[in-house]
Coordinates of C-alpha atoms in Angstrom, one line a residue:
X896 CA 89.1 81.9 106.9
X897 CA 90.7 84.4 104.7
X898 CA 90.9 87.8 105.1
X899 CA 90.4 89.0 101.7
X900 CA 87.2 89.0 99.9
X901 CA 87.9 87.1 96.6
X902 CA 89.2 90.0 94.2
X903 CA 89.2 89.5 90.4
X904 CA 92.6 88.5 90.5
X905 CA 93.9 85.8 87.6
X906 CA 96.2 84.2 89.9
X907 CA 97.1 83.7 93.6
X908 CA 99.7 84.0 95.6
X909 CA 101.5 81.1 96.1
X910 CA 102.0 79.5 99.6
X911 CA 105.9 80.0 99.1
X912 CA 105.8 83.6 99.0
X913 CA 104.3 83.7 102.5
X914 CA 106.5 81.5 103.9
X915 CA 109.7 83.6 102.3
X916 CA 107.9 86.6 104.0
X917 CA 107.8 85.1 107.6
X918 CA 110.8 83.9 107.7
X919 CA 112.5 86.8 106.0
X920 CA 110.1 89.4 108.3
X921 CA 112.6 92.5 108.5
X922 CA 113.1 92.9 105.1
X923 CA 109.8 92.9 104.4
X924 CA 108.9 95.1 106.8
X925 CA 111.4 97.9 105.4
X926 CA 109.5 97.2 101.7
X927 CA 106.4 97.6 103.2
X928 CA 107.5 101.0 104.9
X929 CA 108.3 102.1 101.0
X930 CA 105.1 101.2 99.4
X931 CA 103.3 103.0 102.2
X932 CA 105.0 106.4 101.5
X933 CA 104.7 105.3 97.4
X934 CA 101.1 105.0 97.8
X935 CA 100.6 108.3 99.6
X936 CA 102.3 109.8 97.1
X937 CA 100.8 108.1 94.2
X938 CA 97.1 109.6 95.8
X939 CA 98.8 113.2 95.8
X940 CA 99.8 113.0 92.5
X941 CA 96.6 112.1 91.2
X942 CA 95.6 115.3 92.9
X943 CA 98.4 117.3 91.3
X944 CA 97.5 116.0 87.6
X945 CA 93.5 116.4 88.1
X946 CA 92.6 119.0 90.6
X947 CA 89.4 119.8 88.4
X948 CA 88.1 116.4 89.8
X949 CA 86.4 117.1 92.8
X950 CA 85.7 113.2 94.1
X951 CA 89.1 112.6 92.9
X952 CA 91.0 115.2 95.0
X953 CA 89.0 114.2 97.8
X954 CA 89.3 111.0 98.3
X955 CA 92.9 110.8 97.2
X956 CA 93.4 113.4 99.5
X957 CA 91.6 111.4 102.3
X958 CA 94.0 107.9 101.1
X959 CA 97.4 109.8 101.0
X960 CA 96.8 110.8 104.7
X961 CA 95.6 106.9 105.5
X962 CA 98.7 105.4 103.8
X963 CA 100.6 107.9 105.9
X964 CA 99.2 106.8 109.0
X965 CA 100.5 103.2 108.0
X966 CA 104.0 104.3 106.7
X967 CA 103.8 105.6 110.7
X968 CA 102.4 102.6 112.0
X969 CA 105.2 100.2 110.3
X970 CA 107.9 102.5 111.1
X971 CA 107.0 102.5 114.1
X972 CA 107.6 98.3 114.3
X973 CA 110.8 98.7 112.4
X974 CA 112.2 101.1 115.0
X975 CA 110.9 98.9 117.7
X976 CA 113.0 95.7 116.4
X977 CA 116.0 98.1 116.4
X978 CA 116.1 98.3 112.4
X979 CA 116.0 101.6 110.2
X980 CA 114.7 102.6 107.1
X981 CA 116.8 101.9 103.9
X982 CA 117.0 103.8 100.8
X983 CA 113.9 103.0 98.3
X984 CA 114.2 100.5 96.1
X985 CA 112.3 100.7 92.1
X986 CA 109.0 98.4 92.5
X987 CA 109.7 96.0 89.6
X988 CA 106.1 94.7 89.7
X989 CA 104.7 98.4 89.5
X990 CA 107.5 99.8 86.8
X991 CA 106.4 96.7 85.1
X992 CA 102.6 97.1 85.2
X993 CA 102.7 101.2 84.5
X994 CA 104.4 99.9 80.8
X995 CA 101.3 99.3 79.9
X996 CA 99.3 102.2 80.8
X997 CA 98.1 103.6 77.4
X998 CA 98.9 107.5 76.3
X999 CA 95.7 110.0 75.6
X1000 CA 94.4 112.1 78.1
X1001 CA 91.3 110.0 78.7
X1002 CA 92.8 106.4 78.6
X1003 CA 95.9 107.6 80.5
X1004 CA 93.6 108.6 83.5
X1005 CA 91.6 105.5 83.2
X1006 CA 94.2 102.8 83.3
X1007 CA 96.0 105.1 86.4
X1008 CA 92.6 104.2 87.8
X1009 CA 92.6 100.6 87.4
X1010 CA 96.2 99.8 87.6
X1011 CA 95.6 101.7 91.4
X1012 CA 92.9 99.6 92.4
X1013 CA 94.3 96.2 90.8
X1014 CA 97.5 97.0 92.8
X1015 CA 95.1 97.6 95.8
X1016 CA 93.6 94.4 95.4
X1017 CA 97.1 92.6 95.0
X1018 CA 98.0 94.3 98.6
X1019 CA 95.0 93.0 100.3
X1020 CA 95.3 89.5 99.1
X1021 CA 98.9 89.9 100.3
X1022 CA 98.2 91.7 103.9
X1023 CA 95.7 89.3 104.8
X1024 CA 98.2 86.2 103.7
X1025 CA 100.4 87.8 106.2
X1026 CA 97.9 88.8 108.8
X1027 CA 97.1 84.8 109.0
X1028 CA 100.4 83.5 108.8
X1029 CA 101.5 86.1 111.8
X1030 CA 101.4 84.8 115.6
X1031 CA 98.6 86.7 117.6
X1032 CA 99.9 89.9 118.5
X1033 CA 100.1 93.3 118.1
X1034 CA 101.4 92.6 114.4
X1035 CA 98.6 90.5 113.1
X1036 CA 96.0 92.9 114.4
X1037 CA 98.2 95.5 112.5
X1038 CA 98.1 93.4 109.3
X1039 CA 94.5 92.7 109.7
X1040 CA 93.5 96.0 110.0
X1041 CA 95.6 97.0 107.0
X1042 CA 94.6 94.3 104.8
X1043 CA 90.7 96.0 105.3
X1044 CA 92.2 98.7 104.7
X1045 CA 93.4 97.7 101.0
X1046 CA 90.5 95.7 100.6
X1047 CA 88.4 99.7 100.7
X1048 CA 91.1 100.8 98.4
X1049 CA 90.3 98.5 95.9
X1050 CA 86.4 99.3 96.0
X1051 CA 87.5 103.4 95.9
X1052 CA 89.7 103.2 92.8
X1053 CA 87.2 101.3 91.0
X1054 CA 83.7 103.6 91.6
X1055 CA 86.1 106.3 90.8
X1056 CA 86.5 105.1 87.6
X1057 CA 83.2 104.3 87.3
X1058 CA 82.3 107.8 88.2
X1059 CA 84.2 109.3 85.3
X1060 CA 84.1 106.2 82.7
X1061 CA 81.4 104.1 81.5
X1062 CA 81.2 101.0 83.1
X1063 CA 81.4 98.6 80.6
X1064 CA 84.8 100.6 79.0
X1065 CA 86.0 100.2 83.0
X1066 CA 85.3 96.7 82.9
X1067 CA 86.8 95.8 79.5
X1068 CA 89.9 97.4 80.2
X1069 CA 90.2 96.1 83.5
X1070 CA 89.9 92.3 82.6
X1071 CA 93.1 93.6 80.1
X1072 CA 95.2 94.6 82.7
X1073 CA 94.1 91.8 85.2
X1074 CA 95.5 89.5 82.2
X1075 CA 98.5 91.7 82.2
X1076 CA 98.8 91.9 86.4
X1077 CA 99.1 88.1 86.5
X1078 CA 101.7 87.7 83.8
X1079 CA 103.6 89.9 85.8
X1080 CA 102.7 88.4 89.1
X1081 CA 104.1 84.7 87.6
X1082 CA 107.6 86.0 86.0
X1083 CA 108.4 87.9 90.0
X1084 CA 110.4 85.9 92.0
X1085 CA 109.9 85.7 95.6
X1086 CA 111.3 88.2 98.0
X1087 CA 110.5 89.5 101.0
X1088 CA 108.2 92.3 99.7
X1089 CA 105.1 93.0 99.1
X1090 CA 105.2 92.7 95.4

């Protein structure tokens, strides 16, 4: 059973990726250290560029402390297998998708929307891929509890954009960069990170 509702994602993860992930564990969990601390970021500067939006600056201020409580969690396993944090590396699958975010005040703020939940969505899928590959343990309940954890992230970055956007113009514009999101996804090659 997988762990992960079925997102609107255009394409899947393939089996391979998994595999490259458990076998190639450490790295990935220094990647997944990063995108913890990007994400929390990511919410506070959604605050910093709309503080007039009052469910906005709440719940992002809500997610940056969550994601920080997971950049905790998964340094705490990194320390534990005697490894240490390396120096961020530039996210080619998120430099690639933010290309295509449009300019204009309105449109900017709506694609930052759905490019954060579709990146969401791409997490869980990936967390919970992991979460059933993993040995029972500590670490799969981690990565089962994270993977929920994405899937809610999802659901909050789309009513948010349905609470300032009509729903059909949050729609159309999401099935564009779902198209976009799964060109990217095919032309990544597989590493041991989350994206």
């Amino acid at each position: 059973m997988r762990l992960y509702p079925d997102f609107p994602l255009l394409i899947h993860t393939s089996d391979e990726w998994t595999s490259h992930v458990i076998a190639n564990f450490d790295d990935f969990l220094i990647d997944h250290a990063a995108c913890e601390k990007k994400a929390s970021g990511m919410a506070i500067s959604l605050i910093s560029h709309y503080p007039d939006r009052i469910k906005l600056v709440e719940a992002m201020a809500d997610l940056a402390i969550e994601e920080l409580a997971h950049y905790k969690e998964v340094i705490k396993v990194i320390h534990s297998r005697g490894l240490t944090l390396q120096a961020d590396e530039k996210d080619a699958y998120v430099n690639a998708f933010r290309k295509h975010v449009r300019n204009g005040k309105d449109n900017y703020f709506l694609d930052r929307l759905i490019l954060a939940g579709i990146v969401e969505a791409r997490g869980a899928e990936r967390f919970g891929l992991i979460a059933e590959a993993l040995p029972a343990g500590r670490l799969k309940q981690m990565y089962k509890a994270i993977t929920q954890s994405e899937v809610r992230h999802y659901s909050l970055f789309t009513d948010l954009a349905k609470e300032y956007f009509d729903e059909q113009d949050v729609n159309n514009r999401a099935q564009e960069l779902l198209a976009v999101e799964a060109e990217i996804i095919k032309d990544l090659p597989i590493q041991a990170k989350l994206h």
